[in-house]
JSON list of C-alpha atoms in Angstrom, two decimals:
[
{"chain": "A", "resi": 1, "resn": "MET", "atom": "CA", "xyz": [-38.78, -9.45, 38.05]},
{"chain": "A", "resi": 2, "resn": "TRP", "atom": "CA", "xyz": [-35.50, -11.93, 37.49]},
{"chain": "A", "resi": 3, "resn": "HIS", "atom": "CA", "xyz": [-37.18, -12.42, 33.26]},
{"chain": "A", "resi": 4, "resn": "ALA", "atom": "CA", "xyz": [-37.04, -8.93, 33.22]},
{"chain": "A", "resi": 5, "resn": "LEU", "atom": "CA", "xyz": [-33.65, -7.80, 34.40]},
{"chain": "A", "resi": 6, "resn": "TRP", "atom": "CA", "xyz": [-32.29, -10.47, 31.85]},
{"chain": "A", "resi": 7, "resn": "LEU", "atom": "CA", "xyz": [-34.40, -9.25, 28.78]},
{"chain": "A", "resi": 8, "resn": "ASN", "atom": "CA", "xyz": [-33.02, -5.62, 29.96]},
{"chain": "A", "resi": 9, "resn": "ARG", "atom": "CA", "xyz": [-29.62, -6.91, 29.94]},
{"chain": "A", "resi": 10, "resn": "ILE", "atom": "CA", "xyz": [-29.70, -9.12, 26.85]},
{"chain": "A", "resi": 11, "resn": "ASP", "atom": "CA", "xyz": [-31.47, -5.64, 24.91]},
{"chain": "A", "resi": 12, "resn": "ARG", "atom": "CA", "xyz": [-28.27, -4.08, 25.89]},
{"chain": "A", "resi": 13, "resn": "LYS", "atom": "CA", "xyz": [-26.04, -6.16, 24.94]},
{"chain": "A", "resi": 14, "resn": "ILE", "atom": "CA", "xyz": [-28.15, -6.68, 21.97]},
{"chain": "A", "resi": 15, "resn": "ALA", "atom": "CA", "xyz": [-27.70, -2.81, 20.94]},
{"chain": "A", "resi": 16, "resn": "LEU", "atom": "CA", "xyz": [-23.78, -2.42, 22.13]},
{"chain": "A", "resi": 17, "resn": "LEU", "atom": "CA", "xyz": [-22.84, -4.94, 19.38]},
{"chain": "A", "resi": 18, "resn": "GLU", "atom": "CA", "xyz": [-25.14, -3.34, 16.91]},
{"chain": "A", "resi": 19, "resn": "ARG", "atom": "CA", "xyz": [-23.18, 0.02, 17.49]},
{"chain": "A", "resi": 20, "resn": "ARG", "atom": "CA", "xyz": [-19.83, -1.58, 17.43]},
{"chain": "A", "resi": 21, "resn": "GLU", "atom": "CA", "xyz": [-20.97, -3.40, 14.42]},
{"chain": "A", "resi": 22, "resn": "ALA", "atom": "CA", "xyz": [-22.28, 0.00, 12.61]},
{"chain": "A", "resi": 23, "resn": "GLU", "atom": "CA", "xyz": [-18.80, 1.91, 13.65]},
{"chain": "A", "resi": 24, "resn": "ALA", "atom": "CA", "xyz": [-16.87, -0.97, 11.79]},
{"chain": "A", "resi": 25, "resn": "GLU", "atom": "CA", "xyz": [-19.15, -0.55, 8.92]},
{"chain": "A", "resi": 26, "resn": "HIS", "atom": "CA", "xyz": [-18.59, 3.39, 9.10]},
{"chain": "A", "resi": 27, "resn": "GLY", "atom": "CA", "xyz": [-14.56, 2.60, 9.24]},
{"chain": "A", "resi": 28, "resn": "ARG", "atom": "CA", "xyz": [-14.61, 0.59, 6.76]},
{"chain": "A", "resi": 29, "resn": "THR", "atom": "CA", "xyz": [-16.65, 2.92, 4.07]},
{"chain": "A", "resi": 30, "resn": "SER", "atom": "CA", "xyz": [-15.23, 6.02, 5.37]},
{"chain": "A", "resi": 31, "resn": "ARG", "atom": "CA", "xyz": [-11.45, 4.53, 4.93]},
{"chain": "A", "resi": 32, "resn": "PRO", "atom": "CA", "xyz": [-9.18, 6.69, 2.84]},
{"chain": "A", "resi": 33, "resn": "ARG", "atom": "CA", "xyz": [-8.05, 4.73, -0.18]},
{"chain": "A", "resi": 34, "resn": "PRO", "atom": "CA", "xyz": [-4.41, 3.82, -0.35]},
{"chain": "A", "resi": 35, "resn": "PRO", "atom": "CA", "xyz": [-2.49, 5.43, -3.19]},
{"chain": "A", "resi": 36, "resn": "GLU", "atom": "CA", "xyz": [-2.02, 4.04, -6.46]},
{"chain": "A", "resi": 37, "resn": "TRP", "atom": "CA", "xyz": [1.70, 4.35, -6.62]},
{"chain": "A", "resi": 38, "resn": "VAL", "atom": "CA", "xyz": [4.53, 5.12, -3.60]},
{"chain": "A", "resi": 39, "resn": "VAL", "atom": "CA", "xyz": [7.80, 6.11, -3.67]},
{"chain": "A", "resi": 40, "resn": "GLU", "atom": "CA", "xyz": [10.13, 5.03, -0.81]},
{"chain": "A", "resi": 41, "resn": "VAL", "atom": "CA", "xyz": [12.24, 7.08, 0.52]},
{"chain": "A", "resi": 42, "resn": "GLY", "atom": "CA", "xyz": [15.46, 7.37, 1.96]},
{"chain": "A", "resi": 43, "resn": "ILE", "atom": "CA", "xyz": [17.23, 8.55, 5.55]},
{"chain": "A", "resi": 44, "resn": "GLY", "atom": "CA", "xyz": [19.14, 11.60, 5.24]},
{"chain": "A", "resi": 45, "resn": "THR", "atom": "CA", "xyz": [18.57, 15.36, 4.00]},
{"chain": "A", "resi": 46, "resn": "GLY", "atom": "CA", "xyz": [16.09, 15.86, 0.80]},
{"chain": "A", "resi": 47, "resn": "LYS", "atom": "CA", "xyz": [15.42, 12.03, 1.72]},
{"chain": "A", "resi": 48, "resn": "PRO", "atom": "CA", "xyz": [16.07, 10.81, -2.08]},
{"chain": "A", "resi": 49, "resn": "PRO", "atom": "CA", "xyz": [13.93, 8.46, -3.48]},
{"chain": "A", "resi": 50, "resn": "ILE", "atom": "CA", "xyz": [14.90, 4.57, -3.10]},
{"chain": "A", "resi": 51, "resn": "GLN", "atom": "CA", "xyz": [12.43, 2.29, -4.97]},
{"chain": "A", "resi": 52, "resn": "VAL", "atom": "CA", "xyz": [9.40, 2.84, -6.62]},
{"chain": "A", "resi": 53, "resn": "HIS", "atom": "CA", "xyz": [5.80, 0.47, -5.29]},
{"chain": "A", "resi": 54, "resn": "ALA", "atom": "CA", "xyz": [2.63, -0.01, -6.54]},
{"chain": "A", "resi": 55, "resn": "GLY", "atom": "CA", "xyz": [0.02, 1.44, -3.71]},
{"chain": "A", "resi": 56, "resn": "THR", "atom": "CA", "xyz": [-0.63, -1.92, -2.55]},
{"chain": "A", "resi": 57, "resn": "CYS", "atom": "CA", "xyz": [3.01, -3.59, -2.47]},
{"chain": "A", "resi": 58, "resn": "HIS", "atom": "CA", "xyz": [3.48, -5.00, 0.71]},
{"chain": "A", "resi": 59, "resn": "MET", "atom": "CA", "xyz": [7.06, -5.31, 0.91]},
{"chain": "A", "resi": 60, "resn": "ILE", "atom": "CA", "xyz": [6.96, -0.74, 1.26]},
{"chain": "A", "resi": 61, "resn": "GLY", "atom": "CA", "xyz": [8.74, 0.50, 4.26]},
{"chain": "A", "resi": 62, "resn": "SER", "atom": "CA", "xyz": [7.73, 2.67, 6.97]},
{"chain": "A", "resi": 63, "resn": "ARG", "atom": "CA", "xyz": [9.63, 6.05, 4.69]},
{"chain": "A", "resi": 64, "resn": "ARG", "atom": "CA", "xyz": [7.24, 6.39, 2.02]},
{"chain": "A", "resi": 65, "resn": "ARG", "atom": "CA", "xyz": [5.23, 9.01, -0.17]},
{"chain": "A", "resi": 66, "resn": "PRO", "atom": "CA", "xyz": [2.36, 8.49, -2.58]},
{"chain": "A", "resi": 67, "resn": "VAL", "atom": "CA", "xyz": [3.47, 9.91, -5.88]},
{"chain": "A", "resi": 68, "resn": "SER", "atom": "CA", "xyz": [1.39, 10.17, -9.12]},
{"chain": "A", "resi": 69, "resn": "ARG", "atom": "CA", "xyz": [0.99, 7.84, -12.20]},
{"chain": "A", "resi": 70, "resn": "ASP", "atom": "CA", "xyz": [3.32, 10.67, -14.09]},
{"chain": "A", "resi": 71, "resn": "GLU", "atom": "CA", "xyz": [5.47, 10.99, -11.62]},
{"chain": "A", "resi": 72, "resn": "ALA", "atom": "CA", "xyz": [6.33, 7.46, -11.03]},
{"chain": "A", "resi": 73, "resn": "ARG", "atom": "CA", "xyz": [6.84, 6.64, -14.86]},
{"chain": "A", "resi": 74, "resn": "ARG", "atom": "CA", "xyz": [9.11, 9.79, -14.94]},
{"chain": "A", "resi": 75, "resn": "LEU", "atom": "CA", "xyz": [11.24, 8.68, -11.83]},
{"chain": "A", "resi": 76, "resn": "LEU", "atom": "CA", "xyz": [11.06, 5.04, -13.77]},
{"chain": "A", "resi": 77, "resn": "ALA", "atom": "CA", "xyz": [12.69, 7.00, -16.31]},
{"chain": "A", "resi": 78, "resn": "ASP", "atom": "CA", "xyz": [15.23, 8.31, -14.92]},
{"chain": "A", "resi": 79, "resn": "GLY", "atom": "CA", "xyz": [16.50, 5.08, -13.24]},
{"chain": "A", "resi": 80, "resn": "LEU", "atom": "CA", "xyz": [14.72, 4.49, -10.03]},
{"chain": "A", "resi": 81, "resn": "ARG", "atom": "CA", "xyz": [14.95, 1.14, -8.97]},
{"chain": "A", "resi": 82, "resn": "ALA", "atom": "CA", "xyz": [11.61, -0.59, -9.34]},
{"chain": "A", "resi": 83, "resn": "CYS", "atom": "CA", "xyz": [10.59, -3.14, -6.82]},
{"chain": "A", "resi": 84, "resn": "THR", "atom": "CA", "xyz": [10.61, -6.86, -8.02]},
{"chain": "A", "resi": 85, "resn": "HIS", "atom": "CA", "xyz": [7.80, -7.97, -6.06]},
{"chain": "A", "resi": 86, "resn": "CYS", "atom": "CA", "xyz": [5.10, -5.41, -7.14]},
{"chain": "A", "resi": 87, "resn": "GLN", "atom": "CA", "xyz": [6.34, -4.68, -10.55]},
{"chain": "A", "resi": 88, "resn": "PRO", "atom": "CA", "xyz": [6.01, -1.05, -11.01]},
{"chain": "A", "resi": 89, "resn": "ASP", "atom": "CA", "xyz": [7.67, -1.01, -14.07]},
{"chain": "A", "resi": 90, "resn": "THR", "atom": "CA", "xyz": [5.31, -3.56, -15.69]},
{"chain": "A", "resi": 91, "resn": "GLN", "atom": "CA", "xyz": [2.34, -2.28, -14.68]},
{"chain": "A", "resi": 92, "resn": "LEU", "atom": "CA", "xyz": [2.98, 1.17, -16.11]},
{"chain": "A", "resi": 93, "resn": "HIS", "atom": "CA", "xyz": [3.98, -0.18, -19.07]},
{"chain": "A", "resi": 94, "resn": "ILE", "atom": "CA", "xyz": [7.58, 0.68, -19.07]},
{"chain": "A", "resi": 95, "resn": "ILE", "atom": "CA", "xyz": [9.35, -2.87, -20.00]},
{"chain": "A", "resi": 96, "resn": "ASP", "atom": "CA", "xyz": [11.73, -1.84, -22.76]},
{"chain": "A", "resi": 97, "resn": "LEU", "atom": "CA", "xyz": [13.54, 0.32, -20.36]},
{"chain": "A", "resi": 98, "resn": "ALA", "atom": "CA", "xyz": [13.66, -2.53, -17.71]},
{"chain": "A", "resi": 99, "resn": "CYS", "atom": "CA", "xyz": [15.24, -4.55, -20.74]},
{"chain": "A", "resi": 100, "resn": "SER", "atom": "CA", "xyz": [17.38, -1.42, -22.03]},
{"chain": "A", "resi": 101, "resn": "LEU", "atom": "CA", "xyz": [18.97, -0.82, -18.59]},
{"chain": "A", "resi": 102, "resn": "SER", "atom": "CA", "xyz": [20.03, -4.67, -17.45]},
{"chain": "A", "resi": 103, "resn": "THR", "atom": "CA", "xyz": [21.75, -4.96, -21.12]},
{"chain": "A", "resi": 104, "resn": "LYS", "atom": "CA", "xyz": [23.31, -0.96, -20.27]},
{"chain": "A", "resi": 105, "resn": "ILE", "atom": "CA", "xyz": [24.47, -2.51, -17.26]},
{"chain": "A", "resi": 106, "resn": "PHE", "atom": "CA", "xyz": [25.95, -5.74, -18.88]},
{"chain": "A", "resi": 107, "resn": "ARG", "atom": "CA", "xyz": [27.47, -4.61, -21.37]},
{"chain": "A", "resi": 108, "resn": "ALA", "atom": "CA", "xyz": [29.22, -2.08, -18.51]},
{"chain": "A", "resi": 109, "resn": "CYS", "atom": "CA", "xyz": [30.22, -5.14, -16.52]},
{"chain": "A", "resi": 110, "resn": "ARG", "atom": "CA", "xyz": [31.15, -7.82, -19.39]},
{"chain": "A", "resi": 111, "resn": "TRP", "atom": "CA", "xyz": [35.09, -8.98, -19.82]},
{"chain": "A", "resi": 112, "resn": "PRO", "atom": "CA", "xyz": [37.05, -7.71, -22.31]}
]
């Protein structure tokens, strides 16, 4: 009788662990993919965009919205700042834009 009780208890524990593992696997497979590109937005009316990030960047703030690849490129071309950690401008092949912006800033800040 004692062995039958322990065997029943062990079987219940195995079933519980298998169910937990199946639920965890289901969670991993059905989790939505992170967005490819994200815009960090500011506080206030209209929530103006602040910075463009890659979707997997660890430096994204809590206020964000996903954007398409085309919108991310447009925002960067319009002068929105790119994250220095994930470098979305490089990933989107907008390397010449960063050079031209830094040249403009350098020329504007040069001493006479």
